[in-house]
Coordinates of C-alpha atoms in Angstrom, one line a residue:
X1402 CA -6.8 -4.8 -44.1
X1403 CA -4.8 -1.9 -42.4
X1404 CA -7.3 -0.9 -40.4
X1405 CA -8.1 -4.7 -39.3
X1406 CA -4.3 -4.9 -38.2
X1407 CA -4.3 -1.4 -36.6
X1408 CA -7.6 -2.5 -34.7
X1409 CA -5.9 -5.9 -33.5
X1410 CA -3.0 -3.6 -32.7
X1411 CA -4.5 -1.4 -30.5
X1412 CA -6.8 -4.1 -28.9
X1413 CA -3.7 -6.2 -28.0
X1414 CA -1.7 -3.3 -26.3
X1415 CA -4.9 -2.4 -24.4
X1416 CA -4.8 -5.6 -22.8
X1417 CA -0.9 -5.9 -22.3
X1418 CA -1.1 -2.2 -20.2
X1419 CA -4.1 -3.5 -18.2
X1420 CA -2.3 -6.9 -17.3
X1421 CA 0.9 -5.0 -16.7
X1422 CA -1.4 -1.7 -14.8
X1423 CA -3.3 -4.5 -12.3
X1424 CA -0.2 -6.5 -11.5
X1425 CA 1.8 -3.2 -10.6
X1426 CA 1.8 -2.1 -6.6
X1427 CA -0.3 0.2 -5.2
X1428 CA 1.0 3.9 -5.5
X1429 CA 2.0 6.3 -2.6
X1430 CA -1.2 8.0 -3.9
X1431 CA -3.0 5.1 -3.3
X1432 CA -1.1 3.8 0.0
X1433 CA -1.8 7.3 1.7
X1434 CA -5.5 7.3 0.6
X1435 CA -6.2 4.2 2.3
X1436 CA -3.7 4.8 5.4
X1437 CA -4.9 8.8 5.9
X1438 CA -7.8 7.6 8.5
X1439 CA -5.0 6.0 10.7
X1440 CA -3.4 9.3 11.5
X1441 CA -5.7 10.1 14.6
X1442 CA -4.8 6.8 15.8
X1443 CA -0.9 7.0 15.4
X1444 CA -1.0 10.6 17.3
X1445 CA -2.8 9.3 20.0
X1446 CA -6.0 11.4 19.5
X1447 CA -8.0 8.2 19.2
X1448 CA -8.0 5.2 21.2
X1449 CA -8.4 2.5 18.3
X1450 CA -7.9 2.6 14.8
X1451 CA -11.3 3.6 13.3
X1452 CA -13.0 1.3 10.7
X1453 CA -12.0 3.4 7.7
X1454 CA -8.3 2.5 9.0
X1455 CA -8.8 -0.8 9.4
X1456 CA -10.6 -1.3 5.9
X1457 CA -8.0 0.7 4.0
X1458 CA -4.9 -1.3 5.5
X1459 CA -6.8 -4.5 5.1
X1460 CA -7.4 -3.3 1.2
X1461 CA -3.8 -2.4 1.4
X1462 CA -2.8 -6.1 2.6
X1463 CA -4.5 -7.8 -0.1
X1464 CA -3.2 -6.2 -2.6
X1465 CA 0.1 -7.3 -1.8
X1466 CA 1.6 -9.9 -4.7
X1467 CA 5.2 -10.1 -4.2
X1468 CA 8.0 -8.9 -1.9
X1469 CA 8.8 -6.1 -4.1
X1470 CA 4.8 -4.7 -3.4
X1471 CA 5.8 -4.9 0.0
X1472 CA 8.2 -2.8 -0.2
X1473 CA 6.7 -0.3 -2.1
X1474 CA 3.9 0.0 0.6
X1475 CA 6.5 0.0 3.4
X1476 CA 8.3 2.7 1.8
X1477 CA 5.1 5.3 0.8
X1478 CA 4.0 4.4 4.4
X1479 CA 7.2 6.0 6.1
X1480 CA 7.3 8.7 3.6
X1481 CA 3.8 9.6 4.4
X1482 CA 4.4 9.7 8.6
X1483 CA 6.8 12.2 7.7
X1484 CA 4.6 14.4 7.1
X1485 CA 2.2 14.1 10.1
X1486 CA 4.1 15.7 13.4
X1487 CA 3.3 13.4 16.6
X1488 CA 3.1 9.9 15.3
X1489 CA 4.1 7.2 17.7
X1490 CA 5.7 4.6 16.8
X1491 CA 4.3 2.4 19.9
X1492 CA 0.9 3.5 18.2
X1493 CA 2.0 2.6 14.7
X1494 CA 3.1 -0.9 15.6
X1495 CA -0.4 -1.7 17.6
X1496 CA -2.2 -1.0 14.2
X1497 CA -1.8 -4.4 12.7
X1498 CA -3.4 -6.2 15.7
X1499 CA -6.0 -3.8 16.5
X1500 CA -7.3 -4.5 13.3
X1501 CA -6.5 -7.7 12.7
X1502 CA -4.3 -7.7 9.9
X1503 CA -1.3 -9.8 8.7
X1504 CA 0.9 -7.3 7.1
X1505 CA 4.4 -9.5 6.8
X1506 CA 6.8 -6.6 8.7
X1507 CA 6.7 -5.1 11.1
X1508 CA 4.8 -1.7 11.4
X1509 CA 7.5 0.8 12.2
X1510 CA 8.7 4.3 12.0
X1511 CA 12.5 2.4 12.0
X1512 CA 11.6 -0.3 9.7
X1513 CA 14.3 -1.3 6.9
X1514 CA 11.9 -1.4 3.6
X1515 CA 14.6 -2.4 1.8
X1516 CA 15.1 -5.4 4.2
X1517 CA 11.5 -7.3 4.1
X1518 CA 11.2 -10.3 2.6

């Protein structure tokens, strides 16, 4: 008997941290992953956003549930720039439409995270 409760136990918090885990925004971890191929682009060393870029931020985009994921990706994005010397901004906010992407702020080096809605 207590190892039938323990078992339902166990099972049942499994699937509360997987509900909780796949509803939770993407990590800086994550958000830099898929972002790093964009770099090349933002610097100016290449004229368009290569695929990988494109693919990650569209990844990125989808993932997006509420306002507060939003955030979250807005803020590991400008916390990642800062370590890259030479990113444009003018770059930066072309990288939505070269790719075709809705990302719901816009793509800035002065964008208020905090803000977006």
């Amino acid at each position: 008997m207590k190892a039938s409760l323990l078992s339902l136990f166990v099972v049942l918090s499994l699937i509360y941290f997987y509900a909780q885990s796949s509803n939770a925004a993407p990590t800086c971890g994550t958000v830099d992953m898929k972002a790093a191929s964009c770099i090349t682009f933002a610097t100016g060393k290449d004229s368009k956003p290569s695929p990988a870029c494109c693919a990650g931020l569209q990844q990125l985009a989808q993932s997006v549930k509420s306002v507060d994921d939003k955030k979250a990706i807005c803020r590991c994005l400008k916390a990642g720039i800062k370590n890259f010397a030479g990113v444009q901004d003018k770059l930066l906010s072309r990288i939505p439409s070269a790719c075709n992407i809705k990302v719901g702020f816009p793509v800035s080096i002065n964008t208020d995270c905090e803000k977006l809605h």
